[in-house]
Amino acid sequence: MTITHHPDMSTLMAFSAGTFDEPYAVVIATHLAMSEGGRDIMHRLNAIGGALLDDEQETEMSSGALDRLLAAADQPDLPEQITPSSDVPLPLAPYLPNGLTSAKWKWSGPGVAICDLPTRDESSSRLMLLRVAAGRPVPEHSHGGQELTLILSGAYRDRFGLFGPGDIADHDEDVEHKPIAEMGA
Amino acid sequence: MKMLNISPSLKWEPDCICLVAVDAPLSFRSRLIRTLQPLFGL
C-alpha cells in the first residue's frame, strides 16, 4: 500500500496531544494502522511531546490520579466480545464488529450511501462511512470546520490528485472539492 | 474497454468506501434544491 496523502502536521500533533474528539481520533488512528510512515511520524511527535513534558515544572497531582491512570492502563484495547474483522483496520473494529458487511447503509443520493457510526463522546462532530459508486461524484456538501476523509477501499480523484486506500484528505471549511470515485479501482 | 458490472440487485461494484469525520452535521444539498430555493424565497 503506497500512501501519498498524509494528514496535516497540526492534525497529527493534535492526535498526539490527545486533544481530538472521538470521531477525528478514530480516523487518524485508522490511518496510522494503514500507514507505516504515519506511525513513524507519530512516534517522533510523541517523543517530542514527552520531552516537552520532561521540561515542565513539577506540580502536585489531584488525589487518586495515579490510581485512575493505572486503572485506565489495565483496560483492554478492545471489548472482549469484539473479534477484529479482517476487512477493517483494528481501530475501527469496535464501531464495525462484523466488518464492512455489517454496515447499515442509508441512501443519500444516486450512487451515494452513508452509514453513521455512533460514538461515545458528546461532541458535535460526527463519524461515518461514505460509499460512492464508481464513476459517481460525491455530492457537494457543507460542513462547519475540519473534515477528515480516509479511503478504506477503492479510490477517488479530485483537484488534489488520486486518493487510494490509506490516503487521507485533511481539509478545513474553506476547501471546496468534488471527488469522483474511480472506475475499477 | 472496461465494462461496469451492474447486477440486478444494483450492487455497487467496484466502489469507494471512506471513513469520514466532520465537526458539524454534514449536509448534502442537491442542485435541484439549490435551484428551487430562491424561487420559493427560502
XYZ file of N, CA and C in Angstrom:
681
model
N 0.845 -1.194 0.000
C 0.000 0.000 0.000
C 0.883 1.248 0.000
N 0.779 2.040 -1.057
C 1.557 3.273 -1.138
C 0.661 4.448 -0.762
N 1.049 5.128 0.276
C 0.231 6.246 0.751
C 0.914 7.549 0.362
N 0.171 8.381 -0.358
C 0.770 9.631 -0.846
C 0.146 10.867 -0.199
N -1.048 10.706 0.379
C -1.710 11.859 1.011
C -1.782 11.627 2.517
N -1.104 12.498 3.262
C -0.997 12.332 4.716
C -1.760 13.461 5.419
N -2.090 13.274 6.701
C -2.730 14.370 7.441
C -1.768 15.542 7.586
N -2.350 16.728 7.790
C -1.545 17.906 8.087
C -0.785 17.664 9.398
N 0.410 18.255 9.500
C 1.217 18.051 10.705
C 0.473 18.529 11.954
N -0.302 19.613 11.834
C -1.047 20.110 13.001
C -2.105 19.094 13.438
N -2.648 18.347 12.480
C -3.626 17.304 12.799
C -2.955 16.165 13.570
N -1.770 15.766 13.104
C -1.049 14.694 13.804
C -0.633 15.143 15.207
N -0.259 16.421 15.337
C 0.132 16.924 16.661
C -1.071 16.938 17.607
N -2.236 17.295 17.094
C -3.447 17.288 17.937
C -3.774 15.869 18.395
N -3.582 14.893 17.494
C -3.825 13.495 17.866
C -2.822 13.054 18.931
N -1.563 13.416 18.725
C -0.518 13.043 19.678
C -0.800 13.643 21.048
N -1.311 14.881 21.074
C -1.585 15.562 22.339
C -2.892 15.095 22.972
N -3.678 14.318 22.238
C -4.929 13.794 22.782
C -6.032 14.823 22.871
N -6.000 15.825 21.987
C -6.998 16.897 22.078
C -8.162 16.719 21.112
N -8.139 15.653 20.301
C -9.208 15.470 19.308
C -10.462 14.847 19.926
N -11.630 15.207 19.369
C -12.864 14.484 19.668
C -12.725 13.062 19.123
N -13.582 12.188 19.632
C -13.503 10.773 19.258
C -13.563 10.532 17.743
N -14.492 11.155 16.990
C -14.541 10.857 15.549
C -13.214 11.132 14.830
N -12.584 12.269 15.130
C -11.303 12.589 14.491
C -10.210 11.617 14.926
N -10.219 11.290 16.223
C -9.197 10.371 16.734
C -9.316 9.004 16.063
N -10.550 8.551 15.823
C -10.741 7.244 15.183
C -10.212 7.264 13.742
N -10.462 8.349 13.023
C -9.986 8.437 11.632
C -8.460 8.431 11.596
N -7.834 9.220 12.473
C -6.361 9.260 12.471
C -5.784 7.916 12.923
N -6.372 7.315 13.951
C -5.866 6.015 14.418
C -5.991 4.964 13.315
N -7.077 5.020 12.567
C -7.264 4.058 11.472
C -6.258 4.310 10.363
N -6.020 5.588 10.059
C -4.993 5.937 9.056
C -3.618 5.406 9.495
N -3.291 5.603 10.765
C -1.975 5.164 11.253
C -1.849 3.641 11.181
N -2.968 2.935 11.394
C -2.935 1.474 11.290
C -2.621 1.032 9.862
N -2.913 1.900 8.886
C -2.687 1.571 7.477
C -1.384 2.165 6.949
N -0.726 3.018 7.724
C 0.409 3.785 7.212
C 1.634 3.630 8.114
N 2.621 2.881 7.647
C 3.855 2.717 8.426
C 4.583 4.058 8.560
N 4.596 4.840 7.482
C 5.247 6.150 7.525
C 4.564 7.076 8.515
N 3.220 7.000 8.551
C 2.463 7.814 9.506
C 2.783 7.428 10.941
N 2.925 6.126 11.189
C 3.256 5.666 12.548
C 4.645 6.158 12.957
N 5.558 6.196 11.997
C 6.913 6.670 12.288
C 6.874 8.138 12.711
N 6.100 8.943 11.963
C 5.983 10.364 12.316
C 5.337 10.508 13.700
N 4.314 9.676 13.973
C 3.629 9.772 15.259
C 4.562 9.426 16.416
N 5.428 8.424 16.222
C 6.409 8.092 17.269
C 7.291 9.301 17.573
N 7.705 10.008 16.540
C 8.568 11.177 16.738
C 7.814 12.289 17.473
N 6.536 12.515 17.063
C 5.756 13.560 17.733
C 5.521 13.207 19.198
N 5.257 11.933 19.472
C 5.065 11.512 20.868
C 6.349 11.737 21.678
N 7.511 11.484 21.032
C 8.784 11.698 21.724
C 8.993 13.178 22.023
N 8.626 14.033 21.044
C 8.752 15.483 21.269
C 7.837 15.911 22.413
N 6.595 15.389 22.404
C 5.652 15.719 23.482
C 6.189 15.274 24.832
N 6.794 14.084 24.859
C 7.365 13.590 26.103
C 8.504 14.468 26.597
N 9.342 14.920 25.637
C 10.465 15.789 26.011
C 9.961 17.119 26.562
N 8.888 17.646 25.951
C 8.321 18.907 26.446
C 7.762 18.727 27.858
N 7.123 17.572 28.101
C 6.596 17.317 29.443
C 7.723 17.225 30.469
N 8.847 16.620 30.041
C 10.000 16.497 30.941
C 10.502 17.860 31.397
N 10.374 18.853 30.504
C 10.877 20.190 30.826
C 9.907 21.013 31.681
N 8.696 20.499 31.855
C 7.709 21.241 32.646
C 8.084 21.206 34.126
N 7.673 22.236 34.824
C 7.878 22.259 36.271
C 6.992 21.204 36.921
N 7.520 20.569 37.950
C 6.722 19.554 38.648
C 5.575 20.239 39.381
N 4.446 19.560 39.426
C 3.291 20.097 40.123
C 2.565 18.964 40.824
N 1.760 19.313 41.790
C 1.064 18.285 42.563
C -0.109 17.718 41.766
N -0.258 16.401 41.776
C -1.367 15.757 41.068
C -2.604 15.773 41.953
N -3.785 15.667 41.311
C -5.011 15.574 42.090
C -5.049 14.223 42.803
N -5.828 14.149 43.853
C -5.870 12.905 44.626
C -6.464 11.793 43.756
N -5.842 10.624 43.812
C -6.343 9.468 43.055
C -5.922 9.455 41.603
N -5.103 10.415 41.187
C -4.713 10.482 39.769
C -3.943 9.235 39.348
N -3.028 8.788 40.198
C -2.232 7.605 39.842
C -3.123 6.360 39.734
N -4.065 6.224 40.675
C -4.975 5.071 40.632
C -5.804 5.080 39.350
N -6.286 6.267 38.964
C -7.092 6.349 37.737
C -6.248 6.014 36.504
N -5.000 6.477 36.506
C -4.104 6.190 35.384
C -3.841 4.684 35.269
N -3.547 4.053 36.404
C -3.247 2.613 36.374
C -4.493 1.809 35.979
N -5.664 2.265 36.447
C -6.900 1.562 36.082
C -7.156 1.677 34.587
N -6.901 2.862 34.021
C -7.100 3.056 32.574
C -6.119 2.200 31.779
N -4.890 2.081 32.299
C -3.876 1.284 31.598
C -4.232 -0.200 31.592
N -5.022 -0.627 32.601
C -5.419 -2.038 32.676
C -6.586 -2.372 31.754
N -7.255 -1.346 31.227
C -8.407 -1.600 30.358
C -7.936 -2.239 29.049
N -8.653 -3.275 28.571
C -8.278 -3.849 27.273
C -8.544 -2.851 26.155
N -7.740 -2.945 25.083
C -7.943 -2.046 23.947
C -9.292 -2.273 23.293
N -9.718 -3.519 23.237
C -10.996 -3.850 22.621
C -11.850 -4.621 23.622
N -13.165 -4.368 23.669
C -14.024 -5.205 24.491
C -13.869 -6.672 24.081
N -14.011 -7.575 25.073
C -13.721 -8.985 24.802
C -14.605 -9.588 23.720
N -15.850 -9.057 23.593
C -16.770 -9.683 22.642
C -16.453 -9.308 21.197
N -15.513 -8.379 21.003
C -15.213 -7.941 19.634
C -14.033 -8.729 19.065
N -14.286 -9.388 17.953
C -13.216 -10.047 17.212
C -12.943 -9.196 15.978
N -11.760 -8.611 15.913
C -11.497 -7.723 14.775
C -11.758 -8.406 13.439
N -12.485 -7.720 12.586
C -12.761 -8.250 11.257
C -11.547 -8.034 10.368
N -11.374 -8.902 9.404
C -10.210 -8.776 8.534
C -10.366 -7.624 7.550
N -11.600 -7.124 7.350
C -11.762 -6.091 6.329
C -11.803 -4.670 6.889
N -11.616 -4.488 8.200
C -11.454 -3.128 8.735
C -10.224 -3.093 9.640
N -9.463 -1.991 9.607
C -8.308 -1.875 10.500
C -8.751 -1.904 11.966
N -7.866 -2.329 12.838
C -8.189 -2.558 14.246
C -8.883 -1.375 14.940
N -8.431 -0.112 14.757
C -9.094 0.983 15.483
C -10.567 1.156 15.116
N -10.955 0.609 13.965
C -12.343 0.745 13.515
C -13.207 -0.428 13.975
N -12.570 -1.485 14.458
C -13.297 -2.706 14.803
C -14.393 -2.498 15.855
N -14.186 -1.681 16.917
C -15.270 -1.504 17.894
C -16.523 -0.876 17.301
N -16.373 -0.164 16.179
C -17.514 0.520 15.566
C -18.175 -0.350 14.494
N -17.446 -1.341 14.004
C -17.958 -2.270 12.988
C -17.509 -3.684 13.387
N -18.117 -4.233 14.462
C -17.622 -5.513 14.998
C -17.607 -6.641 13.974
N -18.517 -6.586 12.999
C -18.556 -7.651 11.991
C -18.062 -7.167 10.632
N -17.303 -6.105 10.641
C -16.707 -5.627 9.402
C -17.656 -4.803 8.554
N -17.186 -4.475 7.363
C -17.966 -3.607 6.466
C -19.286 -4.233 6.048
N -19.351 -5.567 6.060
C -20.598 -6.219 5.633
C -21.739 -5.921 6.598
N -21.404 -5.533 7.839
C -22.462 -5.264 8.823
C -22.904 -3.805 8.819
N -22.285 -2.972 7.982
C -22.649 -1.551 7.946
C -24.093 -1.389 7.480
N -24.824 -0.529 8.166
C -26.220 -0.245 7.792
C -26.239 1.029 6.940
N -26.308 0.826 5.624
C -26.209 1.940 4.694
C -27.546 2.629 4.527
N -27.494 3.969 4.475
C -28.694 4.761 4.184
C -28.475 5.479 2.858
N -29.463 5.382 1.988
C -29.370 6.046 0.686
C -29.243 7.546 0.892
N -28.309 8.176 0.189
C -28.103 9.609 0.365
C -28.054 10.344 -0.964
N -28.468 9.670 -2.033
C -28.439 10.258 -3.357
C -28.049 9.185 -4.353
N -28.164 9.470 -5.631
C -27.827 8.464 -6.643
C -26.382 7.994 -6.504
N -26.195 6.719 -6.215
C -24.853 6.160 -6.108
C -24.111 6.537 -4.843
N -24.800 7.095 -3.868
C -24.137 7.527 -2.628
C -24.912 6.994 -1.427
N -24.214 6.426 -0.469
C -24.838 5.939 0.762
C -23.956 6.307 1.944
N -24.602 6.460 3.104
C -23.906 6.860 4.334
C -24.258 5.870 5.433
N -23.299 5.577 6.278
C -23.540 4.755 7.460
C -22.993 5.512 8.668
N -23.883 5.991 9.532
C -23.424 6.688 10.740
C -22.853 5.694 11.728
N -21.731 6.048 12.338
C -21.099 5.193 13.345
C -21.198 5.918 14.690
N -22.095 5.466 15.573
C -22.271 6.152 16.859
C -20.985 6.155 17.671
N -20.718 7.286 18.313
C -19.531 7.407 19.168
C -19.975 7.643 20.610
N -19.017 7.515 21.529
C -19.366 7.599 22.950
C -19.275 9.017 23.485
N -18.518 9.868 22.842
C -18.401 11.221 23.398
C -19.610 12.062 22.978
N -19.729 13.238 23.587
C -20.916 14.068 23.351
C -20.580 15.289 22.515
N -19.556 15.180 21.705
C -19.188 16.313 20.869
C -20.172 16.433 19.710
N -20.085 17.568 19.012
C -20.970 17.770 17.860
C -20.415 17.112 16.612
N -19.183 16.613 16.677
C -18.598 16.013 15.478
C -19.190 14.630 15.222
N -19.012 14.181 13.997
C -19.734 13.010 13.520
C -18.761 12.066 12.813
N -18.939 10.769 13.058
C -18.133 9.741 12.400
C -19.049 8.923 11.507
N -18.625 8.712 10.279
C -19.498 7.959 9.365
C -18.692 7.320 8.249
N -19.326 6.343 7.614
C -18.794 5.768 6.382
C -19.532 6.397 5.212
N -18.795 6.649 4.155
C -19.384 7.193 2.930
C -19.049 6.227 1.803
N -20.071 5.816 1.081
C -19.865 4.854 -0.003
C -20.330 5.482 -1.316
N -19.456 5.503 -2.278
C -19.759 6.165 -3.557
C -19.523 5.177 -4.690
N -20.518 5.010 -5.531
C -20.398 4.086 -6.663
C -19.346 4.591 -7.645
N -18.665 3.660 -8.279
C -17.613 4.010 -9.229
C -18.138 4.949 -10.306
N -17.385 5.992 -10.579
C -17.761 6.945 -11.613
C -18.691 8.040 -11.129
N -19.175 7.908 -9.886
C -20.101 8.901 -9.343
C -19.340 9.977 -8.563
N -19.835 11.218 -8.591
C -19.222 12.257 -7.757
C -19.804 12.221 -6.348
N -18.996 12.599 -5.368
C -19.539 12.857 -4.036
C -20.326 14.157 -4.130
N -21.579 14.190 -3.661
C -22.363 15.420 -3.798
C -21.687 16.589 -3.107
N -21.921 17.782 -3.644
C -21.421 18.974 -2.965
C -22.010 19.008 -1.570
N -21.185 19.373 -0.609
C -21.683 19.385 0.756
C -20.999 20.494 1.539
N -21.598 20.821 2.672
C -21.011 21.848 3.523
C -20.773 21.260 4.905
N -19.810 21.837 5.603
C -19.534 21.416 6.964
C -18.931 22.586 7.692
N -19.053 22.577 9.016
C -18.690 23.762 9.785
C -17.219 23.907 10.087
N -16.407 22.908 9.792
C -14.995 23.011 10.154
C -14.180 21.951 9.457
N -13.206 21.403 10.189
C -12.292 20.425 9.605
C -13.044 19.164 9.167
N -12.592 18.611 8.056
C -13.149 17.355 7.555
C -11.976 16.417 7.248
N -12.007 15.233 7.856
C -11.001 14.210 7.565
C -11.672 13.083 6.807
N -11.116 12.712 5.666
C -11.663 11.621 4.858
C -10.564 10.616 4.598
N -10.750 9.395 5.076
C -9.764 8.326 4.901
C -10.345 7.282 3.946
N -9.586 6.947 2.914
C -10.050 5.936 1.963
C -9.799 4.549 2.559
N -10.869 3.771 2.689
C -10.736 2.392 3.181
C -10.596 1.414 2.023
N -11.357 1.626 0.975
C -11.244 0.774 -0.215
C -11.652 1.567 -1.442
N -11.205 1.105 -2.611
C -11.477 1.849 -3.836
C -10.607 3.091 -3.907
N -11.062 4.070 -4.654
C -10.275 5.298 -4.822
C -11.182 6.411 -5.322
N -10.759 7.640 -5.100
C -11.418 8.779 -5.749
C -10.376 9.774 -6.199
N -10.809 10.635 -7.096
C -9.900 11.652 -7.639
C -10.572 13.009 -7.525
N -9.803 14.014 -7.126
C -10.287 15.396 -7.170
C -9.117 16.292 -7.572
N -9.265 17.603 -7.407
C -8.214 18.506 -7.890
C -6.915 18.367 -7.105
N -6.955 17.616 -5.975
C -5.739 17.390 -5.206
C -5.030 16.101 -5.624
N -5.632 15.339 -6.534
C -4.988 14.131 -7.030
C -5.816 12.883 -6.786
N -5.141 11.734 -6.876
C -5.794 10.433 -6.704
C -5.604 9.964 -5.260
N -6.701 9.564 -4.622
C -6.666 9.096 -3.242
C -7.043 7.619 -3.220
N -6.125 6.764 -2.719
C -6.379 5.334 -2.621
C -6.405 4.893 -1.163
N -6.504 3.580 -0.929
C -6.597 3.067 0.441
C -5.449 3.561 1.327
N -5.803 4.087 2.490
C -4.828 4.616 3.438
C -4.576 6.103 3.274
N -4.873 6.651 2.088
C -4.704 8.095 1.887
C -5.757 8.850 2.690
N -5.392 10.053 3.115
C -6.321 10.851 3.911
C -6.394 12.262 3.327
N -7.613 12.776 3.245
C -7.822 14.164 2.829
C -8.137 14.959 4.086
N -7.318 15.959 4.351
C -7.427 16.755 5.578
C -7.753 18.180 5.152
N -9.043 18.539 5.214
C -9.477 19.836 4.697
C -10.178 20.654 5.777
N -10.040 21.981 5.676
C -10.841 22.831 6.550
C -12.081 23.300 5.793
N -12.873 24.165 6.452
C -14.173 24.529 5.878
C -14.058 25.372 4.616
N -12.864 25.911 4.346
C -12.698 26.782 3.181
C -12.449 26.007 1.890
N -12.099 24.712 2.020
C -11.751 23.940 0.830
C -13.009 23.465 0.112
N -13.046 23.739 -1.179
C -14.137 23.215 -1.993
C -13.562 22.177 -2.946
N -14.167 21.017 -2.969
C -13.712 19.979 -3.891
C -14.870 19.056 -4.202
N -14.733 18.367 -5.314
C -15.804 17.468 -5.735
C -15.175 16.146 -6.167
N -14.926 15.257 -5.207
C -14.292 13.988 -5.557
C -15.196 13.133 -6.439
N -14.572 12.377 -7.328
C -15.301 11.420 -8.161
C -14.682 10.043 -7.956
N -15.504 9.058 -7.583
C -14.993 7.704 -7.344
C -14.425 7.130 -8.632
N -13.258 6.484 -8.523
C -12.587 5.942 -9.694
C -13.276 4.668 -10.191
N -13.232 4.471 -11.485
C -13.740 3.231 -12.074
C -12.687 2.141 -11.917
N -13.112 0.973 -11.486
C -12.229 -0.186 -11.462
C -11.054 -0.065 -10.533
N -11.200 0.748 -9.448
C -10.081 0.917 -8.512
C -9.979 -0.272 -7.565
N -12.183 -2.128 -23.622
C -12.915 -1.136 -22.835
C -13.446 -1.795 -21.572
N -13.237 -1.135 -20.431
C -13.698 -1.707 -19.171
C -15.213 -1.521 -19.050
N -15.922 -2.594 -18.733
C -17.381 -2.522 -18.607
C -17.769 -2.516 -17.132
N -18.774 -1.756 -16.809
C -19.285 -1.763 -15.437
C -20.108 -3.015 -15.207
N -19.910 -3.646 -14.084
C -20.690 -4.821 -13.738
C -21.903 -4.383 -12.920
N -23.036 -4.213 -13.557
C -24.244 -3.779 -12.858
C -25.164 -4.981 -12.702
N -25.259 -5.474 -11.484
C -26.076 -6.655 -11.243
C -27.531 -6.249 -11.064
N -28.474 -7.209 -11.178
C -29.880 -6.882 -10.974
C -30.148 -6.310 -9.592
N -29.313 -6.650 -8.592
C -29.532 -6.140 -7.241
C -28.966 -4.734 -7.061
N -28.430 -4.151 -8.141
C -27.844 -2.821 -8.124
C -26.704 -2.709 -7.120
N -26.034 -3.806 -6.899
C -24.867 -3.749 -6.010
C -23.793 -2.892 -6.669
N -23.236 -1.956 -5.876
C -22.221 -1.067 -6.434
C -20.873 -1.765 -6.373
N -20.414 -2.182 -7.515
C -19.145 -2.921 -7.532
C -18.404 -2.568 -8.798
N -17.242 -2.023 -8.801
C -16.497 -1.568 -7.623
C -16.984 -0.202 -7.141
N -16.591 0.181 -5.954
C -16.971 1.485 -5.431
C -15.893 1.985 -4.485
N -16.140 3.135 -3.882
C -15.169 3.742 -2.990
C -15.802 3.884 -1.609
N -15.154 3.365 -0.590
C -15.668 3.473 0.775
C -14.674 4.296 1.597
N -15.193 5.352 2.238
C -14.350 6.261 3.016
C -14.850 6.322 4.453
N -13.931 6.588 5.357
C -14.258 6.878 6.753
C -14.118 8.384 6.922
N -15.173 9.034 7.413
C -15.202 10.494 7.437
C -15.482 10.999 8.850
N -14.759 12.035 9.264
C -15.077 12.778 10.493
C -15.294 14.229 10.113
N -16.403 14.780 10.572
C -16.680 16.202 10.358
C -17.116 16.793 11.692
N -16.888 18.097 11.862
C -17.179 18.663 13.176
C -18.540 19.339 13.242
N -19.370 19.064 12.278
C -20.746 19.533 12.308
C -21.526 18.617 11.383
N -22.843 18.569 11.544
C -23.597 17.691 10.656
C -23.304 17.993 9.197
N -23.004 16.951 8.460
C -22.726 17.109 7.031
C -24.060 17.258 6.301
N -24.180 18.280 5.489
C -25.452 18.452 4.797
C -25.236 18.408 3.294
N -25.908 17.487 2.654
C -25.888 17.411 1.202
C -27.087 18.182 0.667
N -26.858 19.033 -0.284
C -27.986 19.742 -0.906
C -27.912 19.522 -2.408
N -28.971 18.993 -2.939
C -28.939 18.684 -4.357
C -29.033 19.965 -5.182
N -28.575 19.861 -6.431
C -28.630 21.008 -7.327
C -30.082 21.460 -7.513
N -31.010 20.484 -7.531
C -32.430 20.805 -7.696
C -32.914 21.684 -6.545
N -32.556 21.287 -5.301
C -32.991 22.058 -4.137
C -32.394 23.459 -4.190
N -31.103 23.552 -4.563
C -30.464 24.869 -4.605
C -31.109 25.755 -5.657
N -31.588 25.126 -6.739
C -32.240 25.885 -7.798
C -33.618 26.356 -7.362
N -34.327 25.489 -6.633
C -35.699 25.801 -6.245
C -35.781 26.771 -5.068
N -34.756 26.751 -4.206
C -34.825 27.570 -3.003
C -35.135 29.045 -3.276
N -34.398 29.702 -4.187
C -34.683 31.122 -4.411
C -36.084 31.352 -4.969
N -36.576 30.400 -5.752
C -37.896 30.564 -6.346
C -38.986 30.595 -5.281
N -38.748 29.883 -4.198
C -39.741 29.830 -3.125
C -39.368 30.757 -1.967
N -38.361 31.595 -2.191
C -37.960 32.546 -1.170
C -37.372 31.909 0.063
N -36.736 30.738 -0.088
C -36.169 30.033 1.078
C -34.734 30.458 1.320
